[in-house]
Coordinates of C-alpha atoms in Angstrom, one line a residue:
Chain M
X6 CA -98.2 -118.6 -66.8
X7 CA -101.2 -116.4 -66.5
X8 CA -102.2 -116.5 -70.5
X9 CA -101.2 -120.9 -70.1
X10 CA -104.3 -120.3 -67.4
X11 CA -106.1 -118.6 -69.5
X12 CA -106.1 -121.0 -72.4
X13 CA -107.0 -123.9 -69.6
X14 CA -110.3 -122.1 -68.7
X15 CA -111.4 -121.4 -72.0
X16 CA -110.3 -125.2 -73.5
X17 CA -111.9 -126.6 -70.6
X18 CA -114.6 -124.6 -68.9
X19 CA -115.4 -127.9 -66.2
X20 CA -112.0 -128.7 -65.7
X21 CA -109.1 -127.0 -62.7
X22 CA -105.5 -127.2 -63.5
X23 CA -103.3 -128.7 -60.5
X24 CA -99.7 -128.4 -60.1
X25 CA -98.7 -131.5 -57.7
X26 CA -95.5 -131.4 -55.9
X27 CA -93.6 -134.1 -54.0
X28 CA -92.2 -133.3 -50.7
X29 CA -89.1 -132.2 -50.8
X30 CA -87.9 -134.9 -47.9
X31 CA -90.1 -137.6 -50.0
X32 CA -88.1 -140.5 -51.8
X33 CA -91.3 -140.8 -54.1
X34 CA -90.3 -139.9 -57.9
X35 CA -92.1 -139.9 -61.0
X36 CA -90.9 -142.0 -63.7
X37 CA -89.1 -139.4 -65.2
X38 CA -87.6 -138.7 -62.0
X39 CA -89.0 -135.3 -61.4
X40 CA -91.2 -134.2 -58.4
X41 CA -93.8 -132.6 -59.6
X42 CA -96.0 -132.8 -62.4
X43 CA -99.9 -131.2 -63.8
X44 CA -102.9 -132.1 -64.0
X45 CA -106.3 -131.1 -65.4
X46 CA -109.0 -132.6 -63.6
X47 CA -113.1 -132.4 -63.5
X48 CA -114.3 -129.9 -60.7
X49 CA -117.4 -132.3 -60.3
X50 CA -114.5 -135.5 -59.6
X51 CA -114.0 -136.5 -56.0
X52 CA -110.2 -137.2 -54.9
X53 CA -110.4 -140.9 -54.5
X54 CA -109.7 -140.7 -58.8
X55 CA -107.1 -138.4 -58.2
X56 CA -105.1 -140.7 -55.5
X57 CA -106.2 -143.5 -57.9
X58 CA -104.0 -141.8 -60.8
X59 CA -101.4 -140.6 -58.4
X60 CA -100.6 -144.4 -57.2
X61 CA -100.9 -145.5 -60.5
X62 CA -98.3 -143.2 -61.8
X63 CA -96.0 -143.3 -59.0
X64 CA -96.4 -147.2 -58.8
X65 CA -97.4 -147.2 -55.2
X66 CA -99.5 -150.2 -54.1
X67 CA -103.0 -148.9 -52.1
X68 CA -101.0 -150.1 -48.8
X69 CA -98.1 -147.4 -49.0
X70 CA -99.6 -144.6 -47.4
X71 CA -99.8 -141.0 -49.1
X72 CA -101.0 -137.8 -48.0
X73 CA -101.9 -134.5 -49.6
X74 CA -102.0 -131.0 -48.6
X75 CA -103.3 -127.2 -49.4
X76 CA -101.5 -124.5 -47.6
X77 CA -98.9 -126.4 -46.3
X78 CA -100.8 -127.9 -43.3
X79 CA -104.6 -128.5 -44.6
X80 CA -105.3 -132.4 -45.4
X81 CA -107.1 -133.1 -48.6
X82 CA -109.9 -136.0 -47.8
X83 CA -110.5 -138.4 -50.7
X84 CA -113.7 -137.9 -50.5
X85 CA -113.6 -134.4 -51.2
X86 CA -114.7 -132.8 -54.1
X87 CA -112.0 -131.1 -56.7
X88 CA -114.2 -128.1 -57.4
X89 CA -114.9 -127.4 -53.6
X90 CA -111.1 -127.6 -52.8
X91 CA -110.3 -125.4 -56.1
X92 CA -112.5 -122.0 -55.0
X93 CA -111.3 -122.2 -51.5
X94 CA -107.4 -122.9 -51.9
X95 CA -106.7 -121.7 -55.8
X96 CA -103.4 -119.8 -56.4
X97 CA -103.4 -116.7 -57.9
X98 CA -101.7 -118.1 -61.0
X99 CA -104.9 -120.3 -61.2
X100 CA -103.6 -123.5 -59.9
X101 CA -104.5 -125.5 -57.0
X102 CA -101.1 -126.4 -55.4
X103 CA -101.0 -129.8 -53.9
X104 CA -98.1 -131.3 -51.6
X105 CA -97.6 -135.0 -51.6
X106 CA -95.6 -136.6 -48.3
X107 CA -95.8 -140.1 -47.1
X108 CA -95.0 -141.3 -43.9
X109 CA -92.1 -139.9 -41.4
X110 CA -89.9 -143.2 -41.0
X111 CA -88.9 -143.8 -37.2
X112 CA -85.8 -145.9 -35.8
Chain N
X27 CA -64.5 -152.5 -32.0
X28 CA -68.6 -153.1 -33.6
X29 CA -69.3 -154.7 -30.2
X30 CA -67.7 -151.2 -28.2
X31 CA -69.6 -149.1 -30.3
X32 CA -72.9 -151.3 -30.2
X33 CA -72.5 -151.5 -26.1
X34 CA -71.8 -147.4 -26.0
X35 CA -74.7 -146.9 -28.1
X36 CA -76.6 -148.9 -25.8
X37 CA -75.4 -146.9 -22.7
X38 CA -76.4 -143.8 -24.3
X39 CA -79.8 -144.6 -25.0
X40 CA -80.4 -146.1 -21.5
X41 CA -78.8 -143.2 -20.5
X42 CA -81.3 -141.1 -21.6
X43 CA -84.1 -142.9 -20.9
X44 CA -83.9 -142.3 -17.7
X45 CA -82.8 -139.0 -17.6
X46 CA -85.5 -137.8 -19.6
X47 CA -87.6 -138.5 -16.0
X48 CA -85.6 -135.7 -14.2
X49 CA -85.1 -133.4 -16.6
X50 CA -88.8 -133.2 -17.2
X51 CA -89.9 -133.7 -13.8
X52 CA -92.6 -135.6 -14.2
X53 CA -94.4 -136.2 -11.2
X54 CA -94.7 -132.6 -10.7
X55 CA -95.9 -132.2 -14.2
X56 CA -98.4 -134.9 -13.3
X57 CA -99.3 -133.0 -9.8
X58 CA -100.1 -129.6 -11.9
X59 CA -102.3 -131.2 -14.6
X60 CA -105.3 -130.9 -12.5
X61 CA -107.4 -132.5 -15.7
X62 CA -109.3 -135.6 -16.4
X63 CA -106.8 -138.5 -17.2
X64 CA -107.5 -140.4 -20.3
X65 CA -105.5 -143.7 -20.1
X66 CA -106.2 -146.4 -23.3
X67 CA -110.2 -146.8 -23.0
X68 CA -110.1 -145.6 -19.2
X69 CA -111.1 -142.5 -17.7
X70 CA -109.4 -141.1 -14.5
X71 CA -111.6 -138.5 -13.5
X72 CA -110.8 -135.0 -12.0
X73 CA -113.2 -135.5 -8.6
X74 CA -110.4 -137.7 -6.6
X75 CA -107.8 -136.2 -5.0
X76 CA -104.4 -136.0 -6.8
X77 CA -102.9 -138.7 -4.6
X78 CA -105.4 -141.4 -6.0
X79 CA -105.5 -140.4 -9.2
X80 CA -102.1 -141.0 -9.3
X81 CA -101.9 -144.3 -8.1
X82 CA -104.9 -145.4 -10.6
X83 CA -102.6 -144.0 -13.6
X84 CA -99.6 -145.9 -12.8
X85 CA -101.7 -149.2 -11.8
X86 CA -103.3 -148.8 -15.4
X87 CA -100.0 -147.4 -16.9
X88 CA -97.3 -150.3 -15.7
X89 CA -99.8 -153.2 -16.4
X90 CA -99.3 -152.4 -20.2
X91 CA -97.3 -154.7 -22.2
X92 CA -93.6 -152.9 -23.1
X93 CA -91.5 -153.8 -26.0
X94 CA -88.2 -151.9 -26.6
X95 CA -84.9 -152.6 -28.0
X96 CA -82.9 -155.7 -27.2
X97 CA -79.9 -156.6 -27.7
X98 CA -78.1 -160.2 -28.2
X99 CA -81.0 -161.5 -30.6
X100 CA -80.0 -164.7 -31.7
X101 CA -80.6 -166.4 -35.4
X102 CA -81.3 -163.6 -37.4
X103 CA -80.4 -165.7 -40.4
X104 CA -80.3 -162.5 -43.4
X105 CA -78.2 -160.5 -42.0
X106 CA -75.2 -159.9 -38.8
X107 CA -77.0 -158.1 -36.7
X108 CA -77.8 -159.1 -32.9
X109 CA -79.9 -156.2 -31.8
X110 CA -82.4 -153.5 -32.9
X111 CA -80.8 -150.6 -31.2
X112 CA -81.1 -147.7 -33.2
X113 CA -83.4 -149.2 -35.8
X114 CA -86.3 -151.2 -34.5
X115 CA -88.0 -148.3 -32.3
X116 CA -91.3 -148.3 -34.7
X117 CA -91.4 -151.7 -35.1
X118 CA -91.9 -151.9 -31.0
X119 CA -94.1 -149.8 -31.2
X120 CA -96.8 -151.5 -33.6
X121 CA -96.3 -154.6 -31.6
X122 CA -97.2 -153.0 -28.2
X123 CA -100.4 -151.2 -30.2
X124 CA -101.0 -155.3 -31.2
X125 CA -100.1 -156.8 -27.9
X126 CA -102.5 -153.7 -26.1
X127 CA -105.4 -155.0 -28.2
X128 CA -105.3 -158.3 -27.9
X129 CA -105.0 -158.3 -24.6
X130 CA -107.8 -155.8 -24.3
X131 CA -110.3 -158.1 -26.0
X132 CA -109.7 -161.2 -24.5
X133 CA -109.2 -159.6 -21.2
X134 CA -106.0 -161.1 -20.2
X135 CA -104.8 -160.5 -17.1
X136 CA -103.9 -164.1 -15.6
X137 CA -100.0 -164.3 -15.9
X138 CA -99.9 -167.6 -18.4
X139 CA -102.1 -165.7 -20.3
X140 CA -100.2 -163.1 -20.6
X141 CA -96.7 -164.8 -21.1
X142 CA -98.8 -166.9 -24.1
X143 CA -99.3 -163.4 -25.8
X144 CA -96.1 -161.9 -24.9
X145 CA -94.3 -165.2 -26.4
X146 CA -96.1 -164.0 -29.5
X147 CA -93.5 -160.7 -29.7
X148 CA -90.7 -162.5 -28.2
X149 CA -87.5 -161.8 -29.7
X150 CA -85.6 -164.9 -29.4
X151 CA -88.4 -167.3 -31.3
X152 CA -86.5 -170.7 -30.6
X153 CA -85.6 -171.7 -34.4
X154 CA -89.3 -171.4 -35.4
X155 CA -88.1 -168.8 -37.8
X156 CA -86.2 -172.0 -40.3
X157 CA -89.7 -173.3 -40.3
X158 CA -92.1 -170.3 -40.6
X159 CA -89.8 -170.1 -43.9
X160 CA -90.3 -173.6 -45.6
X161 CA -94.2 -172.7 -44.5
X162 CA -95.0 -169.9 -46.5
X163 CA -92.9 -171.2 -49.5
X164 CA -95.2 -173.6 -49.7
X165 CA -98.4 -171.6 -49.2
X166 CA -99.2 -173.1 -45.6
X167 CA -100.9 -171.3 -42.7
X168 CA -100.1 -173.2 -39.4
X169 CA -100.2 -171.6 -36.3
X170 CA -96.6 -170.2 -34.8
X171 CA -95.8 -169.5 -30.9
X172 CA -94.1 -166.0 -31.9
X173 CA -95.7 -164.9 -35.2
X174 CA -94.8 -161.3 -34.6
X175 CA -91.0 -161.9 -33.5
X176 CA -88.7 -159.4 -34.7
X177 CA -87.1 -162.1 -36.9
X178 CA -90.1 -162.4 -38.7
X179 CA -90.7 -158.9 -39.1
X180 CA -87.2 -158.5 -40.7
X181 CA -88.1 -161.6 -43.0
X182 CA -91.1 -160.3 -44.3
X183 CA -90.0 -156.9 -44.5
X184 CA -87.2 -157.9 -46.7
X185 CA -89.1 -160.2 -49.0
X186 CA -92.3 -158.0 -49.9
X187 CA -91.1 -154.3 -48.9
X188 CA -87.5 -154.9 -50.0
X189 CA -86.5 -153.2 -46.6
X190 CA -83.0 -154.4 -45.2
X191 CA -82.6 -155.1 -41.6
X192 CA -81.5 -152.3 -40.1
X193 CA -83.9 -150.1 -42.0
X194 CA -85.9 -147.6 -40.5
X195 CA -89.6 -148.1 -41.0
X196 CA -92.9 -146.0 -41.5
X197 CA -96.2 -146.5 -39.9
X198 CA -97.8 -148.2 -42.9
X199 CA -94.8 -150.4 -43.8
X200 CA -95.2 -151.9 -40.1
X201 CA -99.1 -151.7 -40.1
X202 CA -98.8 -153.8 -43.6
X203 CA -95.9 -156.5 -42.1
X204 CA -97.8 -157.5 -38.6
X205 CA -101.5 -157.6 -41.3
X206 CA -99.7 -160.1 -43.0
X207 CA -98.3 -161.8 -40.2
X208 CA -101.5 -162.6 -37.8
X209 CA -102.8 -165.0 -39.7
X210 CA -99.7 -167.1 -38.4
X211 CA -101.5 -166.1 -34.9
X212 CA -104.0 -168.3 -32.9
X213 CA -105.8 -165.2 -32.1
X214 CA -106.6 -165.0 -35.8
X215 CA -109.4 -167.1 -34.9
X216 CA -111.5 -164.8 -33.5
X217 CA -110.1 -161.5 -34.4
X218 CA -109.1 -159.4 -37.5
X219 CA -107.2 -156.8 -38.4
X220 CA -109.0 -153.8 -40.0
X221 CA -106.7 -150.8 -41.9
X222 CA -107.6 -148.2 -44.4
X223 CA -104.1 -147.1 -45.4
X224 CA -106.0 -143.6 -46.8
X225 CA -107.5 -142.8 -43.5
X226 CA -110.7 -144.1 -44.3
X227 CA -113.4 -145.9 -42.2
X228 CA -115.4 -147.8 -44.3
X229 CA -118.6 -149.1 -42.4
X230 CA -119.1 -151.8 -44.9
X231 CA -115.6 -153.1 -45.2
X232 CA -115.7 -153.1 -41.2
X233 CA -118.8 -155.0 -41.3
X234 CA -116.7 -157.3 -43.8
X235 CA -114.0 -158.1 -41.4
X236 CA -116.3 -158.5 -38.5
X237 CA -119.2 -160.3 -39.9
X238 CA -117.7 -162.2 -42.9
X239 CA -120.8 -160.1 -44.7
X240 CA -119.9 -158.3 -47.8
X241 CA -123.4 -156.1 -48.6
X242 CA -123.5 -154.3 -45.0
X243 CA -124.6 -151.2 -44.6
X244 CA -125.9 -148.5 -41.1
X245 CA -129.5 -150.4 -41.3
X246 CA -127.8 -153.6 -41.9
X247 CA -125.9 -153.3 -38.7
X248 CA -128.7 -151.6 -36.3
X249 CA -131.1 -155.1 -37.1
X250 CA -128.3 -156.7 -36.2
X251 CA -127.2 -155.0 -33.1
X252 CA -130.6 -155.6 -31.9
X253 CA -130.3 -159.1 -32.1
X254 CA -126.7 -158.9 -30.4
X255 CA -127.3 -161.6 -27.8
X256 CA -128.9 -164.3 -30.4
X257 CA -125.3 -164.9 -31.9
X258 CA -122.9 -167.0 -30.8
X259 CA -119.2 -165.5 -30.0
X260 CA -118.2 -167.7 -32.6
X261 CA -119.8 -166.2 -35.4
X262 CA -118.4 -163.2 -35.8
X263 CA -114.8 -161.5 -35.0
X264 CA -113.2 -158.7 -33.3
X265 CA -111.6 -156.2 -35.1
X266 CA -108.3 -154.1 -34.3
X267 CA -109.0 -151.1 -36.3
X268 CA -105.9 -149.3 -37.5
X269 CA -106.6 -145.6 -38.8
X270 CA -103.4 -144.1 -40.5
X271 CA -103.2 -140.4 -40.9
X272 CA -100.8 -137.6 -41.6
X273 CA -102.0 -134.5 -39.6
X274 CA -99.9 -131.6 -40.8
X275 CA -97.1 -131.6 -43.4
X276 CA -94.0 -130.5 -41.4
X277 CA -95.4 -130.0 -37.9
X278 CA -99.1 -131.1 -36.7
X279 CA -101.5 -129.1 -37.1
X280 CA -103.6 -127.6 -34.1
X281 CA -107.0 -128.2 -35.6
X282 CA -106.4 -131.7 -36.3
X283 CA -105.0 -132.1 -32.6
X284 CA -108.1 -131.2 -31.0
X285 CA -110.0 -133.9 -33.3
X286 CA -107.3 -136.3 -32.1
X287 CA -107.9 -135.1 -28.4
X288 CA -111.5 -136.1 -28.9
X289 CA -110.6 -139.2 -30.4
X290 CA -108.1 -140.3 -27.2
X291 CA -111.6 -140.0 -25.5
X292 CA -113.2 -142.9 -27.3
X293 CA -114.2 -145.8 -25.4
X294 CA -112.6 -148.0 -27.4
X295 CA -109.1 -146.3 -27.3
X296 CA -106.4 -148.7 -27.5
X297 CA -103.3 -145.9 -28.1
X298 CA -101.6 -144.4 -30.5
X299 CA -98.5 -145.4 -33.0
X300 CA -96.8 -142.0 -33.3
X301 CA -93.5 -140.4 -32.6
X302 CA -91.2 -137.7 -32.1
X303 CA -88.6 -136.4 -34.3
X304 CA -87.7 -140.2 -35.8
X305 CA -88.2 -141.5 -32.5
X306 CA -91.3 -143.9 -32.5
X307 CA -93.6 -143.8 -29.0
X308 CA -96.3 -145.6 -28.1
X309 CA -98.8 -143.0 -27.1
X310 CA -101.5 -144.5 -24.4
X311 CA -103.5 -141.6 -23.0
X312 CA -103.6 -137.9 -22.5
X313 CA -104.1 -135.0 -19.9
X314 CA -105.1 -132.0 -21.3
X315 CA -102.6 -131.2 -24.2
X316 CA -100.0 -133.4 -22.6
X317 CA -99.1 -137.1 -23.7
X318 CA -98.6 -140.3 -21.8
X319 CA -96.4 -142.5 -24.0
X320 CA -94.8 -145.5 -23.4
X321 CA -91.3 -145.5 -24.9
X322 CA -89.1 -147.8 -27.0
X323 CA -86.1 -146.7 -26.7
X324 CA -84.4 -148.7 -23.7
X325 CA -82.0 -151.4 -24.1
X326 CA -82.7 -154.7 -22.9
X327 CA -81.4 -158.3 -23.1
X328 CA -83.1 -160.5 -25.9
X329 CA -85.5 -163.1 -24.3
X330 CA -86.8 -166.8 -25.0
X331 CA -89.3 -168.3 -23.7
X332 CA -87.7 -170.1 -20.4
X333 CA -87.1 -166.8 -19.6
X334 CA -90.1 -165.2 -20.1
X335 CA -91.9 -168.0 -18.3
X336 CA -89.3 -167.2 -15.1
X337 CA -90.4 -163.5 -15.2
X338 CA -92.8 -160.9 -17.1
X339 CA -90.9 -158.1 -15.7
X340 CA -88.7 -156.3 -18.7
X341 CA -92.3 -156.1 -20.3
X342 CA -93.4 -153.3 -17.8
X343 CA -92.2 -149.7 -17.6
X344 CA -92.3 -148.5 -14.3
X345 CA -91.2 -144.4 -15.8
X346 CA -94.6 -142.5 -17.0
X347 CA -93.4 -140.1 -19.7
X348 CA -95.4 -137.1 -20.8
X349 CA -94.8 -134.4 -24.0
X350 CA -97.1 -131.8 -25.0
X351 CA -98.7 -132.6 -28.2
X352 CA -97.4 -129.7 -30.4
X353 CA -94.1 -131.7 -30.3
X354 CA -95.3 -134.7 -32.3
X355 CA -94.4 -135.8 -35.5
X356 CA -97.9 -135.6 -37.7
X357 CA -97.7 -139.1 -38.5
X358 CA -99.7 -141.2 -36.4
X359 CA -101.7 -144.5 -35.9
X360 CA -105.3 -144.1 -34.2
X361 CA -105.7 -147.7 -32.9
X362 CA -109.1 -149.2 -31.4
X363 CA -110.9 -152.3 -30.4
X364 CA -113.9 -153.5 -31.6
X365 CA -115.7 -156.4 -30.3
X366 CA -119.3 -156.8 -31.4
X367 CA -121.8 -155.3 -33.2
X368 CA -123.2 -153.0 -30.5
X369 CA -119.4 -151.7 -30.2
X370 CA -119.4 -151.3 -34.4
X371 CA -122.5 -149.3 -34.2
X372 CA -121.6 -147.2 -31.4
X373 CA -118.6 -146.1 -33.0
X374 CA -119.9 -145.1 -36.5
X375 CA -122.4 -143.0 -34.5
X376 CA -119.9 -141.5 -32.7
X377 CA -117.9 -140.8 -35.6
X378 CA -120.3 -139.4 -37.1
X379 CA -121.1 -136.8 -34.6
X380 CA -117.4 -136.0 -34.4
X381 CA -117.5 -135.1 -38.5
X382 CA -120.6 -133.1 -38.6
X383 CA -119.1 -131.2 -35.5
X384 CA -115.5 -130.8 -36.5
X385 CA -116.8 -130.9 -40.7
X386 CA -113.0 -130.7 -42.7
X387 CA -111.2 -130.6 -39.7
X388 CA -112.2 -134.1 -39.0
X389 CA -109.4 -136.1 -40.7
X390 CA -110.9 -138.9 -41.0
X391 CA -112.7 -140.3 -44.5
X392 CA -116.4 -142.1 -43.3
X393 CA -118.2 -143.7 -45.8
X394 CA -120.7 -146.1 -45.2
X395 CA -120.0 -148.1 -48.4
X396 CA -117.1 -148.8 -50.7
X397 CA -119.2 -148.6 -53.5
X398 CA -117.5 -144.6 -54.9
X399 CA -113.9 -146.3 -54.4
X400 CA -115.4 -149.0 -57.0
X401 CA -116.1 -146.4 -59.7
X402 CA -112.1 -145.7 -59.9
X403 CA -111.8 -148.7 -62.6
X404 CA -113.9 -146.7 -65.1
X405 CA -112.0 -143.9 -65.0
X406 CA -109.2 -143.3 -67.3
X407 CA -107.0 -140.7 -67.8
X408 CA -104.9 -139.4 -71.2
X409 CA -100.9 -138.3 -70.8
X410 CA -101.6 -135.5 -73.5
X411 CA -98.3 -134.5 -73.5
X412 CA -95.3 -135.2 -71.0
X413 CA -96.3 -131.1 -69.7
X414 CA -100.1 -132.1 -68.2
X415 CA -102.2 -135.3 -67.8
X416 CA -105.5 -134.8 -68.6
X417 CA -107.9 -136.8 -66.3
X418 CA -111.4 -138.4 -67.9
X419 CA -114.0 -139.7 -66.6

């Protein structure tokens, strides 16, 4: 994992590698039917691109809800940016770890 | 043996209901809580004695319009079912949220006015539901007495979300049905619904919705503000703003309670759509960290309008409820009323204030213009291999 890191940084200097996972209580799939997936992404992007792509890929219209967190608890705004979230909330394999959920349902 | 089971289940949730006021004591919880009351946009404050505050709580409390489960709905036409125990809990819950704010900016309070807007919600709709059908095959818009009846819900639900009645629904999926459903509303005339479904507020899409203006912005909206009282009411609309939000993963988080503490303060505070463990509660007002909630899950008999018309009554709760705030799920609805410019402006301020104090805590996205969501259809990005998608901009 470490020397896959490695490779990332060097390839792409202005770039952070994310490793997105669906939660596990989440009926959200990808197409392939797995729940998680990776991503490289500009550290100077915002999130809005990056909710953008993940509704595209999960074909989720812009009025189903999604959420995404760091550490198990913090939200990640839209309007922050990638590179700010990276330094503060990077694993140490070099990955920023991001949790998808969507709503609770209630009956 | 469907209809023993249905009527047990129906015992058991009444059942509860009203236990939950002894085993939690609640008056006596209400007696300790020696704390401002925050009750919708209302503040009850700490400088009375207990006795009248009180007494102003549950005047405030039982005047707000209740919907819970019913049972012996007629004609729901897609499926068996005759009630919503069980399943419908969210569903009331958005509607009182919808009922609170209309009220609220009409200021309703005479009783015909009230059993016009409660007919709205009313779970027996007279047949209208045959009609509403044949309508919006055909494109139509026409006015409806009960554009928000549970029938309709279902209908709409199953046609555009592929939900089956009996489903259990999310916040947005609810949020998203009763959107599409007030235009069938008179009160569509001078009010619109405003969401953000990634817990944005967008000053310029607000501005949209209110002022039928597309290029507003903060300066655009002070000018205007100032010239408040040289417009007529009928040229621009209220708006119920809906802010969806997660805060916390598996359980809330702290920080983002606090932020939502300070948001129950807001003058323009019309409740909460939230919920504990996959029970839905309308949440109306706070004391400290404890919740005042108004709560679905109470079995009633399905109304139409003759009998709404004879009495209002099984659209109060008499039973204040309370639950401190750790034990709520993090999904909730912040819901408030806007009504004119001043109102708009106000609250973007105060926003404002509340991000720069609270900085990431504050859960909310403001942007002043949805011009950054707009670059998104530049951006592209490659599937290098199956392993990692490379984004470009």
């Amino acid at each position: 994992m470490q020397s896959i890191q490695v490779s990332f940084a060097d390839k792409y200097p202005d770039r952070v590698p994310i490793l997105l996972q669906i939660t596990d209580k989440s009926k959200i799939r990808f197409s392939d039917g797995s729940q998680h997936k990776k991503y490289l992404v500009s550290k100077s992007d915002h999130f809005y691109h990056f909710f953008q792509i993940l509704r595209n890929s999960l074909k989720l219209s812009k009025k189903e809800a999604i959420y995404l967190f760091v550490n198990n608890s913090g939200l990640i705004k839209p309007e922050s940016q990638v590179g700010e979230i990276y330094s503060k909330h990077r694993s140490n394999d070099g990955f920023l770890r991001i949790i998808l959920s969507e709503y609770a349902t209630f009956g | 043996m469907q209809n023993l089971c249905g009527s047990l289940l129906n015992r058991w949730y009444n059942a509860k209901f009203n236990l939950t006021q002894y085993v939690y004591d609640i008056d006596k919880q209400l007696r300790q809580q020696d704390k401002i009351i925050y009750i919708l946009n209302d503040t009850i404050s700490n400088d009375i004695d207990i006795e009248q505050r009180i007494e102003k709580l549950k005047q405030i409390f039982t005047k707000i319009i209740w919907f819970s489960y019913r049972k012996n709905i007629p004609k729901f036409q897609i499926t068996s079912l005759t009630s919503d125990t069980g399943w419908g809990c969210m569903i009331r819950v958005a509607q009182m949220a919808l009922a609170q704010i209309i009220r609220y900016y009409h200021s309703f309070n005479k009783p015909e006015q009230l059993i016009v807007l409660i007919r709205h919600f009313i779970d027996d709709d007279d047949n209208e539901l045959t009609d509403f059908i044949q309508q919006t095959n055909k494109n139509q818009i026409e006015y409806y007495h009960a554009p928000f009846s549970i029938q309709k819900i279902v209908h709409f639900a199953k046609v555009e979300l592929k939900k089956q009645p009996g489903d259990w629904y999310k916040p947005d999926e609810i949020l998203q049905t009763l959107d599409y459903l007030f235009k069938y509303s008179q009160y569509s005339l001078n009010m619109q619904i405003y969401i953000n479904y990634e817990c944005a507020f967008i000053l310029q899409d607000a501005i949209q919705q209110m002022f039928n203006y597309n290029q507003g912005n903060e300066i655009w909206l002070k000018e205007r503000a100032k010239n408040n009282n040289q417009f007529n009411s009928q040229d621009y609309k209220g708006i119920c703003v809906f802010l969806p939000a997660r805060i916390g993963l598996h359980n809330t988080n702290k920080d983002y309670l606090e932020v939502m503490n300070q948001l129950m303060t807001l003058p323009y505070f019309q409740g909460i759509i939230g919920g504990v463990s996959k029970r839905a509660l309308y949440i109306v007002g706070r004391i400290q960290d404890y919740l005042i909630y108004l709560d679905p899950h109470f079995v009633q008999n399905a109304q139409n309008f003759e009998d709404l018309s004879k009495s209002q009554a099984s659209y109060t709760c008499q039973n204040i409820q309370l639950i401190h705030n750790s034990l709520i799920d993090p999904s909730i609805v912040i819901c408030l009323c806007i009504r004119n410019a001043l109102e708009l402006l106000d609250l973007w301020q105060i926003l404002q204030h509340l991000k720069q104090e609270y900085q990431e805590l504050f859960f909310i996205s403001l942007l002043e213009s949805n011009n950054e969501l707009q670059i998104l259809n530049s951006c592209q990005y490659i599937d290098q291999d199956d392993e990692l998608v490379n984004i470009v901009k």
